[in-house]
JSON list of C-alpha atoms in Angstrom, two decimals:
[
{"chain": "A", "resi": 1, "resn": "MET", "atom": "CA", "xyz": [80.76, 85.47, 109.29]},
{"chain": "A", "resi": 2, "resn": "THR", "atom": "CA", "xyz": [82.83, 83.79, 112.10]},
{"chain": "A", "resi": 3, "resn": "ARG", "atom": "CA", "xyz": [83.13, 85.58, 115.45]},
{"chain": "A", "resi": 4, "resn": "ASP", "atom": "CA", "xyz": [86.23, 87.92, 115.64]},
{"chain": "A", "resi": 5, "resn": "SER", "atom": "CA", "xyz": [87.19, 86.83, 119.25]},
{"chain": "A", "resi": 6, "resn": "GLN", "atom": "CA", "xyz": [90.76, 88.13, 119.33]},
{"chain": "A", "resi": 7, "resn": "ARG", "atom": "CA", "xyz": [90.19, 91.54, 117.65]},
{"chain": "A", "resi": 8, "resn": "SER", "atom": "CA", "xyz": [90.88, 93.50, 120.77]},
{"chain": "A", "resi": 9, "resn": "ARG", "atom": "CA", "xyz": [94.13, 91.50, 121.62]},
{"chain": "A", "resi": 10, "resn": "VAL", "atom": "CA", "xyz": [95.51, 92.13, 118.04]},
{"chain": "A", "resi": 11, "resn": "TYR", "atom": "CA", "xyz": [94.76, 95.84, 118.46]},
{"chain": "A", "resi": 12, "resn": "ASP", "atom": "CA", "xyz": [96.35, 95.95, 121.88]},
{"chain": "A", "resi": 13, "resn": "ALA", "atom": "CA", "xyz": [99.49, 94.34, 120.58]},
{"chain": "A", "resi": 14, "resn": "GLU", "atom": "CA", "xyz": [99.70, 96.72, 117.69]},
{"chain": "A", "resi": 15, "resn": "HIS", "atom": "CA", "xyz": [99.15, 99.79, 119.80]},
{"chain": "A", "resi": 16, "resn": "GLN", "atom": "CA", "xyz": [102.15, 98.77, 122.04]},
{"chain": "A", "resi": 17, "resn": "VAL", "atom": "CA", "xyz": [104.41, 98.10, 119.06]},
{"chain": "A", "resi": 18, "resn": "ARG", "atom": "CA", "xyz": [103.44, 101.41, 117.42]},
{"chain": "A", "resi": 19, "resn": "THR", "atom": "CA", "xyz": [104.15, 103.06, 120.78]},
{"chain": "A", "resi": 20, "resn": "MET", "atom": "CA", "xyz": [107.70, 101.44, 120.78]},
{"chain": "A", "resi": 21, "resn": "PHE", "atom": "CA", "xyz": [108.33, 102.73, 117.21]},
{"chain": "A", "resi": 22, "resn": "ASP", "atom": "CA", "xyz": [107.04, 106.25, 118.10]},
{"chain": "A", "resi": 23, "resn": "ARG", "atom": "CA", "xyz": [109.21, 106.52, 121.18]},
{"chain": "A", "resi": 24, "resn": "ALA", "atom": "CA", "xyz": [112.16, 105.23, 119.24]},
{"chain": "A", "resi": 25, "resn": "ASP", "atom": "CA", "xyz": [111.56, 108.05, 116.75]},
{"chain": "A", "resi": 26, "resn": "GLU", "atom": "CA", "xyz": [111.12, 110.69, 119.47]},
{"chain": "A", "resi": 27, "resn": "ARG", "atom": "CA", "xyz": [114.29, 109.78, 121.36]},
{"chain": "A", "resi": 28, "resn": "GLY", "atom": "CA", "xyz": [116.43, 108.76, 118.37]},
{"chain": "A", "resi": 29, "resn": "LEU", "atom": "CA", "xyz": [117.15, 105.51, 120.04]},
{"chain": "A", "resi": 30, "resn": "ARG", "atom": "CA", "xyz": [116.20, 102.54, 117.82]},
{"chain": "A", "resi": 31, "resn": "THR", "atom": "CA", "xyz": [116.91, 99.78, 120.29]},
{"chain": "A", "resi": 32, "resn": "VAL", "atom": "CA", "xyz": [114.31, 98.11, 122.51]},
{"chain": "A", "resi": 33, "resn": "GLU", "atom": "CA", "xyz": [114.56, 95.14, 124.87]},
{"chain": "A", "resi": 34, "resn": "ILE", "atom": "CA", "xyz": [112.01, 92.39, 124.53]},
{"chain": "A", "resi": 35, "resn": "LEU", "atom": "CA", "xyz": [112.07, 88.83, 125.82]},
{"chain": "A", "resi": 36, "resn": "GLY", "atom": "CA", "xyz": [115.69, 89.26, 127.01]},
{"chain": "A", "resi": 37, "resn": "SER", "atom": "CA", "xyz": [116.87, 90.36, 123.59]},
{"chain": "A", "resi": 38, "resn": "THR", "atom": "CA", "xyz": [118.02, 93.78, 122.50]},
{"chain": "A", "resi": 39, "resn": "VAL", "atom": "CA", "xyz": [116.56, 94.56, 119.10]},
{"chain": "A", "resi": 40, "resn": "THR", "atom": "CA", "xyz": [117.13, 97.48, 116.73]},
{"chain": "A", "resi": 41, "resn": "LEU", "atom": "CA", "xyz": [114.04, 98.70, 115.28]},
{"chain": "A", "resi": 42, "resn": "PRO", "atom": "CA", "xyz": [114.03, 99.37, 111.56]},
{"chain": "A", "resi": 43, "resn": "ILE", "atom": "CA", "xyz": [112.56, 102.55, 110.14]},
{"chain": "A", "resi": 44, "resn": "GLU", "atom": "CA", "xyz": [108.71, 102.30, 109.74]},
{"chain": "A", "resi": 45, "resn": "ARG", "atom": "CA", "xyz": [107.61, 104.36, 106.65]},
{"chain": "A", "resi": 46, "resn": "ARG", "atom": "CA", "xyz": [105.14, 107.26, 107.29]},
{"chain": "A", "resi": 47, "resn": "PHE", "atom": "CA", "xyz": [102.91, 108.60, 104.56]},
{"chain": "A", "resi": 48, "resn": "ALA", "atom": "CA", "xyz": [102.20, 112.22, 103.75]},
{"chain": "A", "resi": 49, "resn": "SER", "atom": "CA", "xyz": [98.97, 111.77, 101.69]},
{"chain": "A", "resi": 50, "resn": "LEU", "atom": "CA", "xyz": [96.41, 109.30, 100.45]},
{"chain": "A", "resi": 51, "resn": "ASP", "atom": "CA", "xyz": [98.32, 109.18, 97.12]},
{"chain": "A", "resi": 52, "resn": "SER", "atom": "CA", "xyz": [101.48, 108.02, 98.92]},
{"chain": "A", "resi": 53, "resn": "VAL", "atom": "CA", "xyz": [99.39, 105.27, 100.72]},
{"chain": "A", "resi": 54, "resn": "GLN", "atom": "CA", "xyz": [97.96, 104.25, 97.36]},
{"chain": "A", "resi": 55, "resn": "THR", "atom": "CA", "xyz": [101.45, 103.97, 95.63]},
{"chain": "A", "resi": 56, "resn": "TYR", "atom": "CA", "xyz": [102.75, 101.95, 98.67]},
{"chain": "A", "resi": 57, "resn": "VAL", "atom": "CA", "xyz": [99.77, 99.60, 98.56]},
{"chain": "A", "resi": 58, "resn": "ASP", "atom": "CA", "xyz": [100.07, 99.13, 94.73]},
{"chain": "A", "resi": 59, "resn": "GLY", "atom": "CA", "xyz": [103.78, 98.44, 95.28]},
{"chain": "A", "resi": 60, "resn": "VAL", "atom": "CA", "xyz": [103.23, 95.90, 97.99]},
{"chain": "A", "resi": 61, "resn": "THR", "atom": "CA", "xyz": [100.55, 93.98, 96.10]},
{"chain": "A", "resi": 62, "resn": "ALA", "atom": "CA", "xyz": [102.69, 93.96, 92.95]},
{"chain": "A", "resi": 63, "resn": "LEU", "atom": "CA", "xyz": [105.67, 92.24, 94.64]},
{"chain": "A", "resi": 64, "resn": "ASP", "atom": "CA", "xyz": [106.26, 88.87, 92.99]},
{"chain": "A", "resi": 65, "resn": "TRP", "atom": "CA", "xyz": [106.46, 86.95, 96.26]},
{"chain": "A", "resi": 66, "resn": "VAL", "atom": "CA", "xyz": [103.27, 88.57, 97.58]},
{"chain": "A", "resi": 67, "resn": "ARG", "atom": "CA", "xyz": [101.37, 87.58, 94.43]},
{"chain": "A", "resi": 68, "resn": "SER", "atom": "CA", "xyz": [102.63, 84.06, 94.46]},
{"chain": "A", "resi": 69, "resn": "GLU", "atom": "CA", "xyz": [101.77, 83.54, 98.10]},
{"chain": "A", "resi": 70, "resn": "TRP", "atom": "CA", "xyz": [98.39, 85.27, 97.99]},
{"chain": "A", "resi": 71, "resn": "PRO", "atom": "CA", "xyz": [96.59, 85.31, 94.63]},
{"chain": "A", "resi": 72, "resn": "ARG", "atom": "CA", "xyz": [94.21, 88.01, 95.78]},
{"chain": "A", "resi": 73, "resn": "ALA", "atom": "CA", "xyz": [97.03, 90.52, 95.53]},
{"chain": "A", "resi": 74, "resn": "ALA", "atom": "CA", "xyz": [96.25, 90.71, 91.92]},
{"chain": "A", "resi": 75, "resn": "VAL", "atom": "CA", "xyz": [92.87, 92.35, 92.82]},
{"chain": "A", "resi": 76, "resn": "PRO", "atom": "CA", "xyz": [93.35, 96.10, 92.79]},
{"chain": "A", "resi": 77, "resn": "VAL", "atom": "CA", "xyz": [93.00, 97.96, 96.10]},
{"chain": "A", "resi": 78, "resn": "ARG", "atom": "CA", "xyz": [91.63, 101.46, 96.38]},
{"chain": "A", "resi": 79, "resn": "VAL", "atom": "CA", "xyz": [92.68, 103.78, 99.29]},
{"chain": "A", "resi": 80, "resn": "ARG", "atom": "CA", "xyz": [90.30, 106.43, 100.54]},
{"chain": "A", "resi": 81, "resn": "ALA", "atom": "CA", "xyz": [90.04, 108.83, 103.43]},
{"chain": "A", "resi": 82, "resn": "ARG", "atom": "CA", "xyz": [87.97, 107.72, 106.40]},
{"chain": "A", "resi": 83, "resn": "SER", "atom": "CA", "xyz": [86.09, 110.40, 108.21]},
{"chain": "A", "resi": 84, "resn": "GLY", "atom": "CA", "xyz": [86.39, 110.63, 112.06]},
{"chain": "A", "resi": 85, "resn": "ALA", "atom": "CA", "xyz": [88.96, 109.49, 114.44]},
{"chain": "A", "resi": 86, "resn": "GLY", "atom": "CA", "xyz": [88.32, 105.75, 114.23]},
{"chain": "A", "resi": 87, "resn": "ALA", "atom": "CA", "xyz": [90.69, 103.02, 113.13]},
{"chain": "A", "resi": 88, "resn": "ALA", "atom": "CA", "xyz": [91.55, 102.38, 109.56]},
{"chain": "A", "resi": 89, "resn": "HIS", "atom": "CA", "xyz": [89.57, 99.56, 108.10]},
{"chain": "A", "resi": 90, "resn": "TYR", "atom": "CA", "xyz": [89.22, 97.29, 105.05]},
{"chain": "A", "resi": 91, "resn": "GLU", "atom": "CA", "xyz": [86.05, 97.21, 103.01]},
{"chain": "A", "resi": 92, "resn": "VAL", "atom": "CA", "xyz": [85.77, 93.72, 101.45]},
{"chain": "A", "resi": 93, "resn": "ASP", "atom": "CA", "xyz": [82.95, 94.55, 99.05]},
{"chain": "A", "resi": 94, "resn": "THR", "atom": "CA", "xyz": [84.81, 97.16, 97.31]},
{"chain": "A", "resi": 95, "resn": "ALA", "atom": "CA", "xyz": [88.48, 96.13, 97.97]},
{"chain": "A", "resi": 96, "resn": "THR", "atom": "CA", "xyz": [88.94, 99.54, 99.63]},
{"chain": "A", "resi": 97, "resn": "ILE", "atom": "CA", "xyz": [91.31, 100.56, 102.56]},
{"chain": "A", "resi": 98, "resn": "ALA", "atom": "CA", "xyz": [89.90, 103.56, 104.47]},
{"chain": "A", "resi": 99, "resn": "VAL", "atom": "CA", "xyz": [92.32, 105.54, 106.66]},
{"chain": "A", "resi": 100, "resn": "PRO", "atom": "CA", "xyz": [91.70, 108.51, 108.87]},
{"chain": "A", "resi": 101, "resn": "LEU", "atom": "CA", "xyz": [93.98, 111.32, 107.77]},
{"chain": "A", "resi": 102, "resn": "HIS", "atom": "CA", "xyz": [94.35, 113.47, 110.90]},
{"chain": "A", "resi": 103, "resn": "VAL", "atom": "CA", "xyz": [93.24, 113.00, 114.45]},
{"chain": "A", "resi": 104, "resn": "ARG", "atom": "CA", "xyz": [94.12, 115.92, 116.90]},
{"chain": "A", "resi": 105, "resn": "GLY", "atom": "CA", "xyz": [96.73, 117.19, 114.50]},
{"chain": "A", "resi": 106, "resn": "ARG", "atom": "CA", "xyz": [98.49, 113.77, 114.04]},
{"chain": "A", "resi": 107, "resn": "ALA", "atom": "CA", "xyz": [98.27, 111.43, 111.11]},
{"chain": "A", "resi": 108, "resn": "TRP", "atom": "CA", "xyz": [98.43, 108.34, 113.37]},
{"chain": "A", "resi": 109, "resn": "ALA", "atom": "CA", "xyz": [97.05, 105.93, 110.69]},
{"chain": "A", "resi": 110, "resn": "LEU", "atom": "CA", "xyz": [99.37, 107.06, 107.77]},
{"chain": "A", "resi": 111, "resn": "ARG", "atom": "CA", "xyz": [102.04, 104.61, 108.81]},
{"chain": "A", "resi": 112, "resn": "GLU", "atom": "CA", "xyz": [103.38, 101.25, 107.40]},
{"chain": "A", "resi": 113, "resn": "MET", "atom": "CA", "xyz": [102.14, 98.98, 110.07]},
{"chain": "A", "resi": 114, "resn": "VAL", "atom": "CA", "xyz": [98.53, 100.23, 109.84]},
{"chain": "A", "resi": 115, "resn": "VAL", "atom": "CA", "xyz": [98.63, 99.86, 106.04]},
{"chain": "A", "resi": 116, "resn": "LEU", "atom": "CA", "xyz": [100.11, 96.41, 106.18]},
{"chain": "A", "resi": 117, "resn": "HIS", "atom": "CA", "xyz": [97.43, 95.28, 108.61]},
{"chain": "A", "resi": 118, "resn": "GLU", "atom": "CA", "xyz": [94.75, 96.43, 106.03]},
{"chain": "A", "resi": 119, "resn": "ILE", "atom": "CA", "xyz": [96.60, 94.79, 103.18]},
{"chain": "A", "resi": 120, "resn": "ALA", "atom": "CA", "xyz": [96.61, 91.54, 105.17]},
{"chain": "A", "resi": 121, "resn": "HIS", "atom": "CA", "xyz": [92.80, 91.74, 105.35]},
{"chain": "A", "resi": 122, "resn": "HIS", "atom": "CA", "xyz": [92.70, 92.30, 101.58]},
{"chain": "A", "resi": 123, "resn": "LEU", "atom": "CA", "xyz": [94.89, 89.18, 100.89]},
{"chain": "A", "resi": 124, "resn": "GLU", "atom": "CA", "xyz": [92.47, 86.76, 102.72]},
{"chain": "A", "resi": 125, "resn": "PRO", "atom": "CA", "xyz": [92.15, 83.84, 100.24]},
{"chain": "A", "resi": 126, "resn": "GLY", "atom": "CA", "xyz": [88.82, 82.67, 98.73]},
{"chain": "A", "resi": 127, "resn": "ASP", "atom": "CA", "xyz": [85.73, 84.57, 97.65]},
{"chain": "A", "resi": 128, "resn": "PRO", "atom": "CA", "xyz": [85.26, 87.78, 99.68]},
{"chain": "A", "resi": 129, "resn": "ASP", "atom": "CA", "xyz": [81.55, 87.11, 99.84]},
{"chain": "A", "resi": 130, "resn": "ASP", "atom": "CA", "xyz": [82.29, 83.80, 101.53]},
{"chain": "A", "resi": 131, "resn": "HIS", "atom": "CA", "xyz": [84.23, 85.33, 104.47]},
{"chain": "A", "resi": 132, "resn": "ARG", "atom": "CA", "xyz": [85.12, 82.18, 106.31]},
{"chain": "A", "resi": 133, "resn": "GLU", "atom": "CA", "xyz": [87.86, 83.18, 108.72]},
{"chain": "A", "resi": 134, "resn": "PRO", "atom": "CA", "xyz": [87.55, 85.57, 111.67]},
{"chain": "A", "resi": 135, "resn": "ALA", "atom": "CA", "xyz": [88.65, 89.01, 110.62]},
{"chain": "A", "resi": 136, "resn": "HIS", "atom": "CA", "xyz": [91.60, 88.98, 113.13]},
{"chain": "A", "resi": 137, "resn": "GLY", "atom": "CA", "xyz": [92.01, 85.20, 113.37]},
{"chain": "A", "resi": 138, "resn": "GLY", "atom": "CA", "xyz": [95.14, 83.11, 113.29]},
{"chain": "A", "resi": 139, "resn": "ALA", "atom": "CA", "xyz": [95.37, 83.07, 109.45]},
{"chain": "A", "resi": 140, "resn": "PHE", "atom": "CA", "xyz": [95.03, 86.89, 109.32]},
{"chain": "A", "resi": 141, "resn": "VAL", "atom": "CA", "xyz": [97.68, 87.32, 111.93]},
{"chain": "A", "resi": 142, "resn": "ASP", "atom": "CA", "xyz": [100.02, 85.03, 110.14]},
{"chain": "A", "resi": 143, "resn": "ARG", "atom": "CA", "xyz": [99.64, 87.01, 106.87]},
{"chain": "A", "resi": 144, "resn": "TYR", "atom": "CA", "xyz": [100.14, 90.34, 108.72]},
{"chain": "A", "resi": 145, "resn": "LEU", "atom": "CA", "xyz": [103.21, 89.07, 110.54]},
{"chain": "A", "resi": 146, "resn": "THR", "atom": "CA", "xyz": [104.70, 87.73, 107.25]},
{"chain": "A", "resi": 147, "resn": "LEU", "atom": "CA", "xyz": [104.14, 91.18, 105.66]},
{"chain": "A", "resi": 148, "resn": "VAL", "atom": "CA", "xyz": [105.67, 93.04, 108.55]},
{"chain": "A", "resi": 149, "resn": "SER", "atom": "CA", "xyz": [108.68, 90.72, 108.77]},
{"chain": "A", "resi": 150, "resn": "GLU", "atom": "CA", "xyz": [109.48, 90.80, 105.00]},
{"chain": "A", "resi": 151, "resn": "ILE", "atom": "CA", "xyz": [108.62, 94.41, 104.35]},
{"chain": "A", "resi": 152, "resn": "ILE", "atom": "CA", "xyz": [109.44, 96.40, 107.42]},
{"chain": "A", "resi": 153, "resn": "GLY", "atom": "CA", "xyz": [112.07, 93.96, 108.65]},
{"chain": "A", "resi": 154, "resn": "ALA", "atom": "CA", "xyz": [112.60, 90.80, 110.61]},
{"chain": "A", "resi": 155, "resn": "GLU", "atom": "CA", "xyz": [113.17, 92.75, 113.86]},
{"chain": "A", "resi": 156, "resn": "ALA", "atom": "CA", "xyz": [109.72, 94.49, 113.50]},
{"chain": "A", "resi": 157, "resn": "GLY", "atom": "CA", "xyz": [108.27, 91.09, 112.85]},
{"chain": "A", "resi": 158, "resn": "PHE", "atom": "CA", "xyz": [109.92, 89.68, 115.90]},
{"chain": "A", "resi": 159, "resn": "VAL", "atom": "CA", "xyz": [108.74, 92.51, 118.15]},
{"chain": "A", "resi": 160, "resn": "LEU", "atom": "CA", "xyz": [105.19, 92.28, 116.85]},
{"chain": "A", "resi": 161, "resn": "ARG", "atom": "CA", "xyz": [105.07, 88.52, 117.10]},
{"chain": "A", "resi": 162, "resn": "ALA", "atom": "CA", "xyz": [106.45, 88.65, 120.67]},
{"chain": "A", "resi": 163, "resn": "THR", "atom": "CA", "xyz": [104.01, 91.35, 121.73]},
{"chain": "A", "resi": 164, "resn": "MET", "atom": "CA", "xyz": [101.07, 89.50, 120.17]},
{"chain": "A", "resi": 165, "resn": "HIS", "atom": "CA", "xyz": [102.07, 86.34, 121.97]},
{"chain": "A", "resi": 166, "resn": "ALA", "atom": "CA", "xyz": [102.23, 88.40, 125.23]},
{"chain": "A", "resi": 167, "resn": "CYS", "atom": "CA", "xyz": [98.68, 89.74, 124.63]},
{"chain": "A", "resi": 168, "resn": "GLY", "atom": "CA", "xyz": [97.37, 86.24, 124.00]},
{"chain": "A", "resi": 169, "resn": "VAL", "atom": "CA", "xyz": [96.88, 86.45, 120.27]},
{"chain": "A", "resi": 170, "resn": "ARG", "atom": "CA", "xyz": [96.74, 83.12, 118.45]},
{"chain": "A", "resi": 171, "resn": "ILE", "atom": "CA", "xyz": [98.91, 82.97, 115.41]},
{"chain": "A", "resi": 172, "resn": "GLY", "atom": "CA", "xyz": [98.30, 80.66, 112.40]}
]
């Protein structure tokens, strides 16, 4: 397996963007200023249960454009609860997304950006046993940004891309 040298930078950028979305929801103000542009954030879906996450994952991986771009989308993905307060993760061996349900009374991982991150891991091309690219390398980041831009919205993709750039994440 190749060294995952930019994992922490990807997580830092995601945390900043999730915080922007959370604050927009709390304040009812959907606009943020980033790189001199005022951007209206789209609505990020939140999930109430593992079943709703599973339905969402099945829907994303069934999209025609996703299947034509990444053939691995045809491989079924299972969603399960992850114990503890840790991050969500993708299990390559079993094509499983594991998400923590509640941490200190909040279901922080039951949100669209987290689930799209894990779907981007699933879509890595090639044989999963021959894991050639770093888990959070440039190819992963490109897949993730494409999913966010096309599914949540171009504005969310722009904010995530700009934040990743500011955090030093290599894209592509």
